[in-house]
């Protein structure tokens, strides 16, 4: 069993349920367009981890990190146990936004590491040239 990162978990859910989210207008098979029910076991199988890890990560960690309260007191959940008649649902537009932000942060991190690595290589080459002169 491995522990997926936040980005791996959200990316898996996004890829697995994006068609379900988009088909709402055609099927009307769930209570709300934005809240998409997920199967924690199916997601866990895709990530080679335990379903309780997936549920716990969504419910205890990511919901508290990314869910918020609006100025009128209403709550916007990333993950909720019940939305209408549906259980274990993710707020798909919010999940998409969080995932995009995580991907952007990761890209920025890799660019910064690449620049630092390039500077290190130039420094080492400069030292080698200076020591031979």
mmCIF file of C-alpha atoms in Angstrom:
data_model
loop_
_atom_site.group_PDB
_atom_site.id
_atom_site.type_symbol
_atom_site.label_atom_id
_atom_site.label_comp_id
_atom_site.label_asym_id
_atom_site.label_seq_id
_atom_site.Cartn_x
_atom_site.Cartn_y
_atom_site.Cartn_z
ATOM 1 C CA UNK A 1 0.000 0.000 0.000
ATOM 2 C CA UNK A 2 1.260 3.453 -0.844
ATOM 3 C CA UNK A 3 0.128 6.872 0.301
ATOM 4 C CA UNK A 4 -0.939 9.111 -2.574
ATOM 5 C CA UNK A 5 -0.150 12.810 -2.479
ATOM 6 C CA UNK A 6 -2.952 15.377 -2.572
ATOM 7 C CA UNK A 7 -2.265 16.046 -6.239
ATOM 8 C CA UNK A 8 -2.301 12.323 -7.101
ATOM 9 C CA UNK A 9 -5.582 11.788 -5.258
ATOM 10 C CA UNK A 10 -7.335 14.803 -6.754
ATOM 11 C CA UNK A 11 -5.977 14.047 -10.229
ATOM 12 C CA UNK A 12 -7.269 10.466 -9.997
ATOM 13 C CA UNK A 13 -10.734 11.644 -8.930
ATOM 14 C CA UNK A 14 -10.769 14.337 -11.624
ATOM 15 C CA UNK A 15 -9.873 11.886 -14.400
ATOM 16 C CA UNK A 16 -12.216 9.171 -13.133
ATOM 17 C CA UNK A 17 -15.295 11.411 -12.725
ATOM 18 C CA UNK A 18 -14.939 14.252 -15.256
ATOM 19 C CA UNK A 19 -17.260 12.499 -17.717
ATOM 20 C CA UNK A 20 -19.815 11.934 -14.947
ATOM 21 C CA UNK A 21 -19.699 15.655 -14.140
ATOM 22 C CA UNK A 22 -20.126 16.629 -17.794
ATOM 23 C CA UNK A 23 -23.020 14.197 -18.423
ATOM 24 C CA UNK A 24 -25.287 15.765 -15.779
ATOM 25 C CA UNK A 25 -27.359 17.746 -18.291
ATOM 26 C CA UNK A 26 -28.012 14.576 -20.292
ATOM 27 C CA UNK A 27 -28.596 12.023 -17.533
ATOM 28 C CA UNK A 28 -29.848 14.078 -14.550
ATOM 29 C CA UNK A 29 -28.925 11.001 -12.492
ATOM 30 C CA UNK A 30 -27.771 12.850 -9.364
ATOM 31 C CA UNK A 31 -29.111 15.518 -7.038
ATOM 32 C CA UNK A 32 -26.707 18.308 -8.027
ATOM 33 C CA UNK A 33 -24.472 19.094 -10.969
ATOM 34 C CA UNK A 34 -21.517 20.311 -8.939
ATOM 35 C CA UNK A 35 -21.533 17.527 -6.328
ATOM 36 C CA UNK A 36 -20.408 14.276 -7.943
ATOM 37 C CA UNK A 37 -20.643 11.048 -5.915
ATOM 38 C CA UNK A 38 -17.426 9.054 -5.840
ATOM 39 C CA UNK A 39 -16.554 5.476 -4.972
ATOM 40 C CA UNK A 40 -13.652 5.605 -2.498
ATOM 41 C CA UNK A 41 -12.887 1.916 -3.120
ATOM 42 C CA UNK A 42 -12.593 2.410 -6.893
ATOM 43 C CA UNK A 43 -10.358 5.465 -6.398
ATOM 44 C CA UNK A 44 -8.255 3.540 -3.852
ATOM 45 C CA UNK A 45 -7.880 0.624 -6.282
ATOM 46 C CA UNK A 46 -6.616 3.016 -8.963
ATOM 47 C CA UNK A 47 -4.103 4.463 -6.486
ATOM 48 C CA UNK A 48 -3.106 1.106 -4.988
ATOM 49 C CA UNK A 49 -4.100 2.179 -1.489
ATOM 50 C CA UNK A 50 -6.789 1.528 1.111
ATOM 51 C CA UNK A 51 -10.313 3.003 0.665
ATOM 52 C CA UNK A 52 -10.227 4.349 4.237
ATOM 53 C CA UNK A 53 -7.063 6.294 3.358
ATOM 54 C CA UNK A 54 -8.896 7.906 0.427
ATOM 55 C CA UNK A 55 -11.964 8.690 2.547
ATOM 56 C CA UNK A 56 -9.907 9.997 5.460
ATOM 57 C CA UNK A 57 -7.729 12.155 3.231
ATOM 58 C CA UNK A 58 -10.799 13.722 1.636
ATOM 59 C CA UNK A 59 -12.965 14.054 4.746
ATOM 60 C CA UNK A 60 -10.470 14.890 7.477
ATOM 61 C CA UNK A 61 -7.729 16.685 5.577
ATOM 62 C CA UNK A 62 -8.715 18.114 2.204
ATOM 63 C CA UNK A 63 -12.229 19.174 3.259
ATOM 64 C CA UNK A 64 -10.790 21.183 6.143
ATOM 65 C CA UNK A 65 -8.010 22.597 3.984
ATOM 66 C CA UNK A 66 -10.106 23.670 0.976
ATOM 67 C CA UNK A 67 -13.728 23.808 2.157
ATOM 68 C CA UNK A 68 -14.780 27.285 3.292
ATOM 69 C CA UNK A 69 -17.600 29.393 4.651
ATOM 70 C CA UNK A 70 -19.081 32.221 2.603
ATOM 71 C CA UNK A 71 -19.902 35.658 4.034
ATOM 72 C CA UNK A 72 -23.585 34.689 4.396
ATOM 73 C CA UNK A 73 -22.615 31.718 6.586
ATOM 74 C CA UNK A 74 -23.230 29.021 3.977
ATOM 75 C CA UNK A 75 -20.555 26.361 3.631
ATOM 76 C CA UNK A 76 -18.837 25.316 0.424
ATOM 77 C CA UNK A 77 -17.566 21.765 0.772
ATOM 78 C CA UNK A 78 -14.814 20.102 -1.208
ATOM 79 C CA UNK A 79 -16.047 16.720 0.066
ATOM 80 C CA UNK A 80 -19.375 16.071 1.740
ATOM 81 C CA UNK A 81 -20.956 12.915 3.104
ATOM 82 C CA UNK A 82 -24.335 13.747 1.574
ATOM 83 C CA UNK A 83 -25.556 16.051 -1.178
ATOM 84 C CA UNK A 84 -29.268 15.550 -1.739
ATOM 85 C CA UNK A 85 -29.726 11.804 -2.188
ATOM 86 C CA UNK A 86 -26.089 11.220 -3.138
ATOM 87 C CA UNK A 87 -23.414 10.096 -0.665
ATOM 88 C CA UNK A 88 -19.654 10.763 -0.539
ATOM 89 C CA UNK A 89 -19.590 13.612 -3.031
ATOM 90 C CA UNK A 90 -16.893 15.966 -4.240
ATOM 91 C CA UNK A 91 -17.547 19.530 -5.332
ATOM 92 C CA UNK A 92 -16.185 19.005 -8.832
ATOM 93 C CA UNK A 93 -15.592 22.655 -9.822
ATOM 94 C CA UNK A 94 -13.796 23.317 -6.507
ATOM 95 C CA UNK A 95 -11.781 20.106 -6.885
ATOM 96 C CA UNK A 96 -10.796 21.236 -10.405
ATOM 97 C CA UNK A 97 -9.679 24.639 -9.120
ATOM 98 C CA UNK A 98 -7.674 23.136 -6.258
ATOM 99 C CA UNK A 99 -6.054 20.639 -8.641
ATOM 100 C CA UNK A 100 -5.144 23.390 -11.117
ATOM 101 C CA UNK A 101 -3.553 25.387 -8.296
ATOM 102 C CA UNK A 102 -1.556 22.380 -7.081
ATOM 103 C CA UNK A 103 -0.370 21.666 -10.634
ATOM 104 C CA UNK A 104 0.661 25.305 -11.075
ATOM 105 C CA UNK A 105 2.578 25.255 -7.765
ATOM 106 C CA UNK A 106 4.304 22.031 -8.773
ATOM 107 C CA UNK A 107 5.291 23.477 -12.152
ATOM 108 C CA UNK A 108 6.658 26.618 -10.490
ATOM 109 C CA UNK A 109 8.632 24.444 -8.050
ATOM 110 C CA UNK A 110 10.171 22.413 -10.896
ATOM 111 C CA UNK A 111 11.157 25.572 -12.794
ATOM 112 C CA UNK A 112 12.857 26.983 -9.683
ATOM 113 C CA UNK A 113 14.692 23.697 -9.112
ATOM 114 C CA UNK A 114 15.773 23.630 -12.765
ATOM 115 C CA UNK A 115 17.190 27.140 -12.524
ATOM 116 C CA UNK A 116 19.028 26.248 -9.301
ATOM 117 C CA UNK A 117 20.438 23.076 -10.879
ATOM 118 C CA UNK A 118 21.554 25.046 -13.935
ATOM 119 C CA UNK A 119 23.309 27.585 -11.700
ATOM 120 C CA UNK A 120 25.035 24.769 -9.812
ATOM 121 C CA UNK A 121 26.284 23.192 -13.053
ATOM 122 C CA UNK A 122 27.621 26.545 -14.290
ATOM 123 C CA UNK A 123 29.378 27.071 -10.932
ATOM 124 C CA UNK A 124 31.003 23.626 -11.017
ATOM 125 C CA UNK A 125 32.167 24.138 -14.612
ATOM 126 C CA UNK A 126 33.544 27.576 -13.660
ATOM 127 C CA UNK A 127 35.452 26.052 -10.721
ATOM 128 C CA UNK A 128 36.889 23.318 -12.942
ATOM 129 C CA UNK A 129 38.027 25.818 -15.567
ATOM 130 C CA UNK A 130 39.495 28.152 -12.897
ATOM 131 C CA UNK A 131 41.364 25.310 -11.201
ATOM 132 C CA UNK A 132 43.013 24.247 -14.507
ATOM 133 C CA UNK A 133 44.146 27.752 -15.353
#
